[in-house]
Amino acid sequence: MERWTGRVALVTGASVGIGAAVARALVQHGMKVVGCARSVDKIEKLAAECQSAGYSGVLIPYKCDLSNEEEILSMFSAIKTLHQGVDVCINNAGLARPEPLLSGKTEGWRMMIDVNVMAVSICTREVYRSMKERNIDDGHIININSMNGHSVVPQSVVHFYSATKYAVTALTEGLRQELREAKTHIRATCISPGLVETGFAFKLHDNDPERAAATYESIRCLKAEDMANAVIYVLSAPPHVQVSCNSCEITSLL
């Protein structure tokens, strides 16, 4: 990770769960991390914790609604002005709403498309532009996906969510191919965990907290820190090594 010391990473959805764990790990390894979310209170608290811990990097909170393209573009403009640009992009933000295919609300579907697909695509496009403007040829784009992007489980409330994650699988492979066609050494990786114990299920089942809690009690879940370790592993790979989509499906052994 030494080659990333002092360089800039963007982590979306950095306020809780996987995003917060990844942001902390990157700061611990000496990176300047722009952590964005719709609310930055928790990121500000995390930034203070990182500073108190004496980590060599820094966490910079940034308020951004990823369902709004103008806010995303404004964020990249601010990063360019203050920090020159982004060298590593962790597209982590994602959400699920309990909207089945036969009875779901269009609003919920659109929300998932906007955050899980459109925001990933816009951030990817903008970070690539940032890298090219500065002749950065060793950058890395990591999409935090899901096993739901590789198989459809028999639970109607996550079928549309699964469709958006299948999109992330296709987007990452398409990105890898386009980067190769462009003869760049910028890398693209898709990390697809199984069930991770975060607040995700409580947001999905916000009207049924008992069902949400039962989701995490049914099996030994992954932790957000496991995902942070996976990101560090991917970034630590030598420049000639490409950890691609199909190599990064992560589940608990117990």
C-alpha positions as YAML, in Angstrom:
chain: A
units: angstrom
residues:
- id: 1
  name: MET
  ca: [0.00, 0.00, 0.00]
- id: 2
  name: GLU
  ca: [3.03, 2.31, 0.19]
- id: 3
  name: ARG
  ca: [2.50, 3.57, -3.36]
- id: 4
  name: TRP
  ca: [-0.90, 4.95, -2.35]
- id: 5
  name: THR
  ca: [0.42, 7.05, 0.53]
- id: 6
  name: GLY
  ca: [-0.70, 10.66, 0.20]
- id: 7
  name: ARG
  ca: [-2.89, 9.95, -2.81]
- id: 8
  name: VAL
  ca: [-6.61, 10.68, -3.04]
- id: 9
  name: ALA
  ca: [-9.42, 8.15, -2.71]
- id: 10
  name: LEU
  ca: [-13.15, 8.74, -3.02]
- id: 11
  name: VAL
  ca: [-15.42, 6.46, -0.99]
- id: 12
  name: THR
  ca: [-19.15, 6.81, -1.61]
- id: 13
  name: GLY
  ca: [-21.59, 5.91, 1.14]
- id: 14
  name: ALA
  ca: [-18.85, 6.44, 3.72]
- id: 15
  name: SER
  ca: [-21.03, 7.25, 6.72]
- id: 16
  name: VAL
  ca: [-21.82, 3.70, 7.88]
- id: 17
  name: GLY
  ca: [-21.17, 0.03, 7.28]
- id: 18
  name: ILE
  ca: [-18.79, -1.06, 4.54]
- id: 19
  name: GLY
  ca: [-18.09, 2.49, 3.38]
- id: 20
  name: ALA
  ca: [-17.04, 3.65, 6.84]
- id: 21
  name: ALA
  ca: [-14.82, 0.60, 7.34]
- id: 22
  name: VAL
  ca: [-13.15, 1.09, 3.95]
- id: 23
  name: ALA
  ca: [-12.63, 4.81, 4.57]
- id: 24
  name: ARG
  ca: [-11.01, 4.08, 7.94]
- id: 25
  name: ALA
  ca: [-8.70, 1.44, 6.45]
- id: 26
  name: LEU
  ca: [-7.55, 3.72, 3.63]
- id: 27
  name: VAL
  ca: [-6.83, 6.57, 6.06]
- id: 28
  name: GLN
  ca: [-4.91, 4.11, 8.22]
- id: 29
  name: HIS
  ca: [-2.75, 3.34, 5.18]
- id: 30
  name: GLY
  ca: [-1.96, 7.02, 4.61]
- id: 31
  name: MET
  ca: [-4.44, 8.05, 1.92]
- id: 32
  name: LYS
  ca: [-6.40, 11.29, 1.65]
- id: 33
  name: VAL
  ca: [-9.95, 9.98, 1.65]
- id: 34
  name: VAL
  ca: [-12.95, 12.00, 0.53]
- id: 35
  name: GLY
  ca: [-15.89, 10.26, 2.19]
- id: 36
  name: CYS
  ca: [-19.27, 11.27, 0.83]
- id: 37
  name: ALA
  ca: [-22.84, 10.64, 1.94]
- id: 38
  name: ARG
  ca: [-26.15, 12.49, 2.12]
- id: 39
  name: SER
  ca: [-25.38, 13.27, 5.77]
- id: 40
  name: VAL
  ca: [-21.83, 13.82, 7.00]
- id: 41
  name: ASP
  ca: [-22.31, 13.85, 10.78]
- id: 42
  name: LYS
  ca: [-21.08, 10.27, 11.14]
- id: 43
  name: ILE
  ca: [-18.21, 10.84, 8.70]
- id: 44
  name: GLU
  ca: [-17.10, 13.87, 10.70]
- id: 45
  name: LYS
  ca: [-17.08, 11.71, 13.84]
- id: 46
  name: LEU
  ca: [-15.10, 9.03, 12.03]
- id: 47
  name: ALA
  ca: [-12.62, 11.64, 10.77]
- id: 48
  name: ALA
  ca: [-12.04, 12.79, 14.34]
- id: 49
  name: GLU
  ca: [-11.52, 9.18, 15.47]
- id: 50
  name: CYS
  ca: [-8.96, 8.62, 12.71]
- id: 51
  name: GLN
  ca: [-7.10, 11.77, 13.72]
- id: 52
  name: SER
  ca: [-7.13, 10.82, 17.40]
- id: 53
  name: ALA
  ca: [-5.82, 7.36, 16.50]
- id: 54
  name: GLY
  ca: [-2.83, 8.96, 14.82]
- id: 55
  name: TYR
  ca: [-3.49, 7.49, 11.39]
- id: 56
  name: SER
  ca: [-1.13, 8.86, 8.74]
- id: 57
  name: GLY
  ca: [-3.90, 9.75, 6.30]
- id: 58
  name: VAL
  ca: [-6.88, 12.06, 6.55]
- id: 59
  name: LEU
  ca: [-10.64, 11.68, 6.08]
- id: 60
  name: ILE
  ca: [-12.43, 14.59, 4.41]
- id: 61
  name: PRO
  ca: [-16.24, 14.53, 4.79]
- id: 62
  name: TYR
  ca: [-18.29, 15.71, 1.80]
- id: 63
  name: LYS
  ca: [-22.06, 15.99, 1.65]
- id: 64
  name: CYS
  ca: [-23.43, 14.63, -1.61]
- id: 65
  name: ASP
  ca: [-26.76, 13.15, -2.70]
- id: 66
  name: LEU
  ca: [-25.66, 10.53, -5.23]
- id: 67
  name: SER
  ca: [-29.11, 10.42, -6.80]
- id: 68
  name: ASN
  ca: [-28.48, 13.99, -8.04]
- id: 69
  name: GLU
  ca: [-26.00, 14.25, -10.92]
- id: 70
  name: GLU
  ca: [-25.39, 17.95, -10.33]
- id: 71
  name: GLU
  ca: [-24.25, 17.23, -6.78]
- id: 72
  name: ILE
  ca: [-21.91, 14.51, -8.01]
- id: 73
  name: LEU
  ca: [-20.36, 16.83, -10.60]
- id: 74
  name: SER
  ca: [-20.03, 19.57, -8.00]
- id: 75
  name: MET
  ca: [-18.22, 17.14, -5.70]
- id: 76
  name: PHE
  ca: [-15.71, 16.19, -8.39]
- id: 77
  name: SER
  ca: [-15.16, 19.87, -9.17]
- id: 78
  name: ALA
  ca: [-14.44, 20.56, -5.49]
- id: 79
  name: ILE
  ca: [-12.05, 17.60, -5.27]
- id: 80
  name: LYS
  ca: [-10.21, 18.89, -8.35]
- id: 81
  name: THR
  ca: [-9.87, 22.36, -6.83]
- id: 82
  name: LEU
  ca: [-8.81, 21.21, -3.36]
- id: 83
  name: HIS
  ca: [-6.98, 17.95, -4.01]
- id: 84
  name: GLN
  ca: [-6.21, 17.92, -7.78]
- id: 85
  name: GLY
  ca: [-8.26, 14.81, -8.47]
- id: 86
  name: VAL
  ca: [-9.13, 11.21, -7.56]
- id: 87
  name: ASP
  ca: [-6.68, 8.30, -7.86]
- id: 88
  name: VAL
  ca: [-8.85, 5.57, -6.32]
- id: 89
  name: CYS
  ca: [-12.64, 5.41, -6.49]
- id: 90
  name: ILE
  ca: [-14.61, 3.06, -4.24]
- id: 91
  name: ASN
  ca: [-18.17, 2.95, -5.56]
- id: 92
  name: ASN
  ca: [-19.73, 1.62, -2.38]
- id: 93
  name: ALA
  ca: [-23.04, 3.46, -1.94]
- id: 94
  name: GLY
  ca: [-26.09, 1.35, -2.60]
- id: 95
  name: LEU
  ca: [-29.60, 0.79, -1.34]
- id: 96
  name: ALA
  ca: [-32.48, -1.64, -1.53]
- id: 97
  name: ARG
  ca: [-36.17, -0.99, -1.21]
- id: 98
  name: PRO
  ca: [-38.78, -3.76, -0.68]
- id: 99
  name: GLU
  ca: [-40.43, -3.30, -4.07]
- id: 100
  name: PRO
  ca: [-41.33, -6.62, -5.80]
- id: 101
  name: LEU
  ca: [-41.56, -6.80, -9.58]
- id: 102
  name: LEU
  ca: [-45.31, -7.43, -9.59]
- id: 103
  name: SER
  ca: [-46.36, -4.87, -6.99]
- id: 104
  name: GLY
  ca: [-43.46, -2.53, -6.38]
- id: 105
  name: LYS
  ca: [-43.63, 1.26, -6.49]
- id: 106
  name: THR
  ca: [-41.94, 2.99, -9.40]
- id: 107
  name: GLU
  ca: [-40.42, 5.51, -7.00]
- id: 108
  name: GLY
  ca: [-38.55, 2.75, -5.16]
- id: 109
  name: TRP
  ca: [-37.31, 1.19, -8.40]
- id: 110
  name: ARG
  ca: [-36.11, 4.54, -9.67]
- id: 111
  name: MET
  ca: [-34.31, 5.26, -6.39]
- id: 112
  name: MET
  ca: [-32.39, 1.99, -6.68]
- id: 113
  name: ILE
  ca: [-31.51, 2.66, -10.33]
- id: 114
  name: ASP
  ca: [-30.32, 6.19, -9.51]
- id: 115
  name: VAL
  ca: [-28.00, 5.18, -6.67]
- id: 116
  name: ASN
  ca: [-26.98, 1.61, -7.55]
- id: 117
  name: VAL
  ca: [-26.49, 2.09, -11.30]
- id: 118
  name: MET
  ca: [-26.48, 5.73, -12.40]
- id: 119
  name: ALA
  ca: [-24.33, 7.06, -9.56]
- id: 120
  name: VAL
  ca: [-21.79, 4.28, -10.09]
- id: 121
  name: SER
  ca: [-21.65, 5.10, -13.80]
- id: 122
  name: ILE
  ca: [-21.37, 8.87, -13.30]
- id: 123
  name: CYS
  ca: [-18.67, 8.55, -10.63]
- id: 124
  name: THR
  ca: [-16.75, 6.12, -12.83]
- id: 125
  name: ARG
  ca: [-16.89, 8.45, -15.82]
- id: 126
  name: GLU
  ca: [-15.80, 11.45, -13.77]
- id: 127
  name: VAL
  ca: [-12.96, 9.66, -11.98]
- id: 128
  name: TYR
  ca: [-11.62, 8.40, -15.32]
- id: 129
  name: ARG
  ca: [-11.68, 11.95, -16.66]
- id: 130
  name: SER
  ca: [-9.87, 13.09, -13.53]
- id: 131
  name: MET
  ca: [-7.18, 10.47, -14.02]
- id: 132
  name: LYS
  ca: [-6.70, 11.22, -17.73]
- id: 133
  name: GLU
  ca: [-6.44, 14.98, -17.13]
- id: 134
  name: ARG
  ca: [-3.51, 14.34, -14.78]
- id: 135
  name: ASN
  ca: [-1.93, 11.50, -16.77]
- id: 136
  name: ILE
  ca: [-2.63, 9.05, -13.96]
- id: 137
  name: ASP
  ca: [-2.15, 5.58, -15.43]
- id: 138
  name: ASP
  ca: [-2.18, 3.47, -12.26]
- id: 139
  name: GLY
  ca: [-5.54, 4.44, -10.79]
- id: 140
  name: HIS
  ca: [-8.10, 1.96, -9.53]
- id: 141
  name: ILE
  ca: [-11.91, 1.83, -9.64]
- id: 142
  name: ILE
  ca: [-13.50, -0.65, -7.24]
- id: 143
  name: ASN
  ca: [-17.21, -1.38, -7.34]
- id: 144
  name: ILE
  ca: [-18.72, -2.87, -4.19]
- id: 145
  name: ASN
  ca: [-21.27, -5.24, -5.64]
- id: 146
  name: SER
  ca: [-23.19, -8.17, -4.10]
- id: 147
  name: MET
  ca: [-23.73, -11.89, -4.59]
- id: 148
  name: ASN
  ca: [-27.19, -10.70, -5.64]
- id: 149
  name: GLY
  ca: [-25.43, -9.47, -8.77]
- id: 150
  name: HIS
  ca: [-24.58, -13.06, -9.70]
- id: 151
  name: SER
  ca: [-27.65, -15.05, -8.63]
- id: 152
  name: VAL
  ca: [-31.34, -14.30, -8.04]
- id: 153
  name: VAL
  ca: [-32.60, -15.50, -4.67]
- id: 154
  name: PRO
  ca: [-36.27, -16.50, -4.14]
- id: 155
  name: GLN
  ca: [-37.16, -13.37, -2.17]
- id: 156
  name: SER
  ca: [-39.45, -11.01, -4.05]
- id: 157
  name: VAL
  ca: [-38.40, -7.93, -2.05]
- id: 158
  name: VAL
  ca: [-34.85, -8.05, -3.46]
- id: 159
  name: HIS
  ca: [-35.52, -8.99, -7.10]
- id: 160
  name: PHE
  ca: [-35.31, -5.44, -8.44]
- id: 161
  name: TYR
  ca: [-32.30, -4.76, -6.21]
- id: 162
  name: SER
  ca: [-30.70, -7.87, -7.68]
- id: 163
  name: ALA
  ca: [-31.29, -6.50, -11.18]
- id: 164
  name: THR
  ca: [-29.36, -3.34, -10.28]
- id: 165
  name: LYS
  ca: [-26.49, -5.45, -8.94]
- id: 166
  name: TYR
  ca: [-26.42, -7.54, -12.10]
- id: 167
  name: ALA
  ca: [-26.01, -4.19, -13.84]
- id: 168
  name: VAL
  ca: [-22.96, -3.44, -11.66]
- id: 169
  name: THR
  ca: [-21.47, -6.80, -12.69]
- id: 170
  name: ALA
  ca: [-21.92, -5.91, -16.37]
- id: 171
  name: LEU
  ca: [-20.73, -2.33, -15.87]
- id: 172
  name: THR
  ca: [-17.51, -3.47, -14.21]
- id: 173
  name: GLU
  ca: [-16.68, -5.96, -16.95]
- id: 174
  name: GLY
  ca: [-17.56, -3.40, -19.62]
- id: 175
  name: LEU
  ca: [-15.33, -0.87, -17.85]
- id: 176
  name: ARG
  ca: [-12.44, -3.35, -17.73]
- id: 177
  name: GLN
  ca: [-12.78, -3.93, -21.47]
- id: 178
  name: GLU
  ca: [-12.95, -0.21, -22.28]
- id: 179
  name: LEU
  ca: [-9.89, 0.53, -20.13]
- id: 180
  name: ARG
  ca: [-8.02, -2.19, -21.96]
- id: 181
  name: GLU
  ca: [-9.09, -0.82, -25.34]
- id: 182
  name: ALA
  ca: [-7.85, 2.60, -24.22]
- id: 183
  name: LYS
  ca: [-4.45, 0.99, -23.53]
- id: 184
  name: THR
  ca: [-4.42, 2.28, -19.98]
- id: 185
  name: HIS
  ca: [-3.18, 0.54, -16.86]
- id: 186
  name: ILE
  ca: [-6.06, 1.88, -14.76]
- id: 187
  name: ARG
  ca: [-7.66, -1.14, -13.12]
- id: 188
  name: ALA
  ca: [-11.28, -2.08, -12.43]
- id: 189
  name: THR
  ca: [-12.44, -4.53, -9.78]
- id: 190
  name: CYS
  ca: [-15.83, -5.75, -8.60]
- id: 191
  name: ILE
  ca: [-16.10, -7.15, -5.06]
- id: 192
  name: SER
  ca: [-19.25, -9.18, -4.42]
- id: 193
  name: PRO
  ca: [-19.87, -10.11, -0.78]
- id: 194
  name: GLY
  ca: [-22.50, -12.37, 0.62]
- id: 195
  name: LEU
  ca: [-24.41, -11.19, 3.68]
- id: 196
  name: VAL
  ca: [-22.53, -8.46, 5.56]
- id: 197
  name: GLU
  ca: [-23.68, -7.47, 9.04]
- id: 198
  name: THR
  ca: [-24.44, -3.76, 8.63]
- id: 199
  name: GLY
  ca: [-27.58, -1.64, 8.89]
- id: 200
  name: PHE
  ca: [-28.55, -2.62, 5.33]
- id: 201
  name: ALA
  ca: [-31.32, -5.09, 6.27]
- id: 202
  name: PHE
  ca: [-32.84, -2.60, 8.72]
- id: 203
  name: LYS
  ca: [-33.21, -0.08, 5.89]
- id: 204
  name: LEU
  ca: [-34.62, -2.70, 3.55]
- id: 205
  name: HIS
  ca: [-37.12, -3.91, 6.16]
- id: 206
  name: ASP
  ca: [-37.61, -0.54, 7.85]
- id: 207
  name: ASN
  ca: [-41.18, -1.44, 8.78]
- id: 208
  name: ASP
  ca: [-40.23, -4.82, 10.22]
- id: 209
  name: PRO
  ca: [-37.13, -4.59, 12.50]
- id: 210
  name: GLU
  ca: [-37.63, -8.14, 13.76]
- id: 211
  name: ARG
  ca: [-37.33, -9.48, 10.22]
- id: 212
  name: ALA
  ca: [-34.25, -7.34, 9.68]
- id: 213
  name: ALA
  ca: [-32.60, -8.65, 12.85]
- id: 214
  name: ALA
  ca: [-33.43, -12.23, 11.88]
- id: 215
  name: THR
  ca: [-31.57, -11.75, 8.60]
- id: 216
  name: TYR
  ca: [-28.28, -11.46, 10.46]
- id: 217
  name: GLU
  ca: [-29.08, -14.19, 12.97]
- id: 218
  name: SER
  ca: [-29.66, -16.89, 10.38]
- id: 219
  name: ILE
  ca: [-25.98, -17.38, 9.46]
- id: 220
  name: ARG
  ca: [-22.47, -16.29, 10.46]
- id: 221
  name: CYS
  ca: [-22.24, -13.02, 8.53]
- id: 222
  name: LEU
  ca: [-19.29, -11.18, 7.11]
- id: 223
  name: LYS
  ca: [-18.25, -7.98, 8.88]
- id: 224
  name: ALA
  ca: [-17.68, -4.58, 7.30]
- id: 225
  name: GLU
  ca: [-14.01, -4.95, 8.24]
- id: 226
  name: ASP
  ca: [-13.81, -8.09, 6.07]
- id: 227
  name: MET
  ca: [-14.80, -5.95, 3.11]
- id: 228
  name: ALA
  ca: [-12.26, -3.28, 4.04]
- id: 229
  name: ASN
  ca: [-9.58, -5.98, 4.11]
- id: 230
  name: ALA
  ca: [-10.68, -7.14, 0.66]
- id: 231
  name: VAL
  ca: [-10.33, -3.60, -0.70]
- id: 232
  name: ILE
  ca: [-6.84, -3.29, 0.82]
- id: 233
  name: TYR
  ca: [-5.89, -6.63, -0.73]
- id: 234
  name: VAL
  ca: [-7.05, -5.50, -4.17]
- id: 235
  name: LEU
  ca: [-5.23, -2.17, -3.93]
- id: 236
  name: SER
  ca: [-2.10, -3.89, -2.64]
- id: 237
  name: ALA
  ca: [-1.80, -6.15, -5.69]
- id: 238
  name: PRO
  ca: [1.23, -5.38, -7.88]
- id: 239
  name: PRO
  ca: [0.51, -2.99, -10.80]
- id: 240
  name: HIS
  ca: [0.67, -5.85, -13.31]
- id: 241
  name: VAL
  ca: [-2.00, -7.88, -11.45]
- id: 242
  name: GLN
  ca: [-5.68, -7.40, -12.31]
- id: 243
  name: VAL
  ca: [-8.14, -8.70, -9.69]
- id: 244
  name: SER
  ca: [-11.28, -8.84, -11.80]
- id: 245
  name: CYS
  ca: [-14.98, -9.35, -11.17]
- id: 246
  name: ASN
  ca: [-15.21, -13.13, -11.13]
- id: 247
  name: SER
  ca: [-12.37, -13.51, -8.64]
- id: 248
  name: CYS
  ca: [-13.91, -11.55, -5.80]
- id: 249
  name: GLU
  ca: [-17.07, -13.24, -4.57]
- id: 250
  name: ILE
  ca: [-16.79, -13.27, -0.77]
- id: 251
  name: THR
  ca: [-18.81, -15.36, 1.67]
- id: 252
  name: SER
  ca: [-18.37, -16.56, 5.23]
- id: 253
  name: LEU
  ca: [-17.07, -20.08, 5.74]
- id: 254
  name: LEU
  ca: [-18.95, -20.58, 9.00]
...
